[in-house]
Amino acid sequence: MPKISDEKRALRRLQILEAAWRCFQSQGLHATTMDDIIKSSKLSAGAVYSYFPSKEELILAAVTTSLGGLRERLEPILAARPPPPPAAFVEQAAEAVVHFTARQTYDLRRLALLGWSEAQRNERLRETMRDFYSGFRDRLADAAGSWKQDGLLRPDASPPDVAKALLAAMLGFVAQSALIGDVDPKDLARGVGDLIRARSDDAP
Amino acid sequence: MPKISDEKRALRRLQILEAAWRCFQSQGLHATTMDDIIKSSKLSAGAVYSYFPSKEELILAAVTTSLGGLRERLEPILAARPPPPPAAFVEQAAEAVVHFTARQTYDLRRLALLGWSEAQRNERLRETMRDFYSGFRDRLADAAGSWKQDGLLRPDASPPDVAKALLAAMLGFVAQSALIGDVDPKDLARGVGDLIRARSDDAP
Amino acid sequence: MPKISDEKRALRRLQILEAAWRCFQSQGLHATTMDDIIKSSKLSAGAVYSYFPSKEELILAAVTTSLGGLRERLEPILAARPPPPPAAFVEQAAEAVVHFTARQTYDLRRLALLGWSEAQRNERLRETMRDFYSGFRDRLADAAGSWKQDGLLRPDASPPDVAKALLAAMLGFVAQSALIGDVDPKDLARGVGDLIRARSDDAP
Amino acid sequence: MPKISDEKRALRRLQILEAAWRCFQSQGLHATTMDDIIKSSKLSAGAVYSYFPSKEELILAAVTTSLGGLRERLEPILAARPPPPPAAFVEQAAEAVVHFTARQTYDLRRLALLGWSEAQRNERLRETMRDFYSGFRDRLADAAGSWKQDGLLRPDASPPDVAKALLAAMLGFVAQSALIGDVDPKDLARGVGDLIRARSDDAP
DNA sequence: GATGAATGAGTCTTCATTCAT
DNA sequence: AATGAATGAAGACTCATTCAT
């Protein structure tokens, strides 16, 4: 197995994936035909099918790869110890999502919504996403545990629930910015911060 | 003078809509064929098409009607003065989403994700959703204004940003519970509450 | 059987026929749906079907009735004795076609082309048309016989062939004016006249 | 670099066109389903659609191609100088129509009537036909001018009107032979000749 | 009788996938 | 290995006709 060939293969794969991202994002998963992707990738039908055996696999790969890229971006934020306090944390994670978008030919936020929808009827995709998001949530819970330890959260705070709230904020940021479009990470962080600075005796 | 009463017409319409909800939610918007809906509605193709002129219209109606029902459920929560404090507010709104779901033959959360995805490529649906969600967010901003006035939020809090954060929490609750499935309104409220009770001097 | 009812029936029939003419002429025979005709006639589906048991019958009636009207218009021209000489004859007949058109809500020429086409695949229509046109041609042969007797045509002229040529001129006038649109009866008569006045020794 | 040669492509195209001609002519334009043509062409639906993007295009191509073939046949007759005298001219042109028919798998006369009818509601077809027939008529007017110059027509004859009369004779020949069926080019020529030899002082 | 809602077979067209060259 | 022409099952939608009210 010559090395060049492997490299070439990886390149080709990416070429197809990028074509798929472009198409999916502008037309949606189902309205995109294999022919659209084939044309956009500048390869032949046979070539594309030799890399991805079906449209479903291609969708799965497109989403999985995308999620993998995001995970890499998120990693340093999640790994920081001590973690940045909640509002800053949310802002940094939202920035990662936005920057990831800007860097590539595709918009992660729109692709995410497509993936969520598809996950409703695609078992494998659902599992992939569940793993990704619950893995992320576990890391958030770790961060919350750390905040609690540092006294940033009260002793009776529930890190898993804080993680749920923070994941909701993140997912909701993605949805909101794809659907309405006028939210940026700073807005979100400010809103979260304002809530954190609220008079706590009225919070049940 | 129609041979069929307005009442009956409305009933038939609902019959089709319920069939559509059932199908959409179990198979997704595009994987559902008109024939699935026709069979499920126990009507003929022609009859279905006399109520909804195309699949696209049917999708639009299914989503719009659903959103309308949710709006009604949310109304009393949004209209309460003074509004319940943030965490309670979020809990009640999330409860409305969950209860709405339980009451009908369909799961609003799953349908919502399908709608978000479809809105990426359907202009009219996108507008409908943008109107709905930004209308909802405006009401959230009103509530935030009220909290500020009552001293629940600090004088320098930004109600629009708080609204963005709260909408994100709501949308994210929907996504998270459709994707992972183990969140309930109380978890969310507790997490939000824990954040609110956080030591604010570390919130930037 | 009350007389009013019969009159009313005839009126209704005509009302439907006129609707059919309008639709056929603007959309063609097959692109016109029964619903178009029903709407245009201001009657109900059931009512229309009580007058004409199928679309095919309606087409047949529309064409037959139309042809009947034309026959009446043509009759005096065909019955004149001695008949007008060839060019004048052609002009008068063409005028009858054109005037017939102007008098009604429909354009006989366009309807004729639709009928010719339909006659290719509708046995009954084909027979109706064949009867009509060959009956007309027989009358033209009579006129040609008369011209021959009067010395207008040479003694060796063939009245049946002259009739074929004249029928061709008439049918061709209809087709040409529907397809190109810039022919009027006077043009046709002048052209025919110019040919008749040609130097006959070069005609084989 | 296509896997299939241009030659083969042209052959396949013709294969489909011939299937379409067969079907159209026996069932009419609208009663012919794409499936009829697909079956008759021995190709698959997808293959047929890769050559003709819609039924309408196929109809247009069937008619246009057919007209093109006729034009070639007519060309030498129109190009002869001096042109044959009127009756001979008409006979030769009618022969061309008849022979064209015999040579192929289709009957040009029947197809022509279908095309005329369709042209009523199809803009592009109407233009194609108008161009074809008025182009042909222009050539007829040239011939008439030549006859006039040669003294075959009187000095006051109107070549454009003579062309209209001759085009009418040709179109009418097509219609008459499709509708009644007992006319041949010789009959037509004889009838025209008899008219030309008529006593001209009675022609207005 | 009259109405018009309902029926459902039939149409055109698309598109994921294959396989001969 | 690569190509892209071909396949054909499946989908959205229409419309002549019927029949319950």
PDB file of C-alpha atoms in Angstrom, chain B residues 9 19 25 28 36 42 47 51 53 57 68 70 88 91 111 183-184 189 193 199 201:
ATOM      1  CA  ARG B   9     -64.561  20.696   7.360  1.00  0.00           C
ATOM      2  CA  ALA B  19     -52.232  11.998  10.565  1.00  0.00           C
ATOM      3  CA  GLN B  25     -42.824  12.600  13.996  1.00  0.00           C
ATOM      4  CA  GLY B  28     -39.375  12.837   9.575  1.00  0.00           C
ATOM      5  CA  ASP B  36     -48.347   7.598   4.380  1.00  0.00           C
ATOM      6  CA  LYS B  42     -58.205   7.204   6.327  1.00  0.00           C
ATOM      7  CA  ALA B  47     -59.691  14.470  -0.259  1.00  0.00           C
ATOM      8  CA  TYR B  51     -57.680  20.445   2.145  1.00  0.00           C
ATOM      9  CA  PRO B  53     -52.853  21.810  -1.939  1.00  0.00           C
ATOM     10  CA  GLU B  57     -48.506  23.495   2.579  1.00  0.00           C
ATOM     11  CA  GLY B  68     -50.119  28.226  17.581  1.00  0.00           C
ATOM     12  CA  LEU B  70     -47.907  26.194  22.048  1.00  0.00           C
ATOM     13  CA  ALA B  88     -39.651  29.365  38.035  1.00  0.00           C
ATOM     14  CA  GLU B  91     -39.665  25.712  34.645  1.00  0.00           C
ATOM     15  CA  LEU B 111     -41.686  18.145  15.588  1.00  0.00           C
ATOM     16  CA  VAL B 183     -33.989  16.308  31.010  1.00  0.00           C
ATOM     17  CA  ASP B 184     -37.138  17.447  32.684  1.00  0.00           C
ATOM     18  CA  ALA B 189     -34.994  25.003  36.591  1.00  0.00           C
ATOM     19  CA  GLY B 193     -31.454  28.393  39.847  1.00  0.00           C
ATOM     20  CA  ARG B 199     -21.238  33.947  43.614  1.00  0.00           C
ATOM     21  CA  ASP B 201     -18.468  38.641  41.913  1.00  0.00           C
TER      22      ASP B 201
END
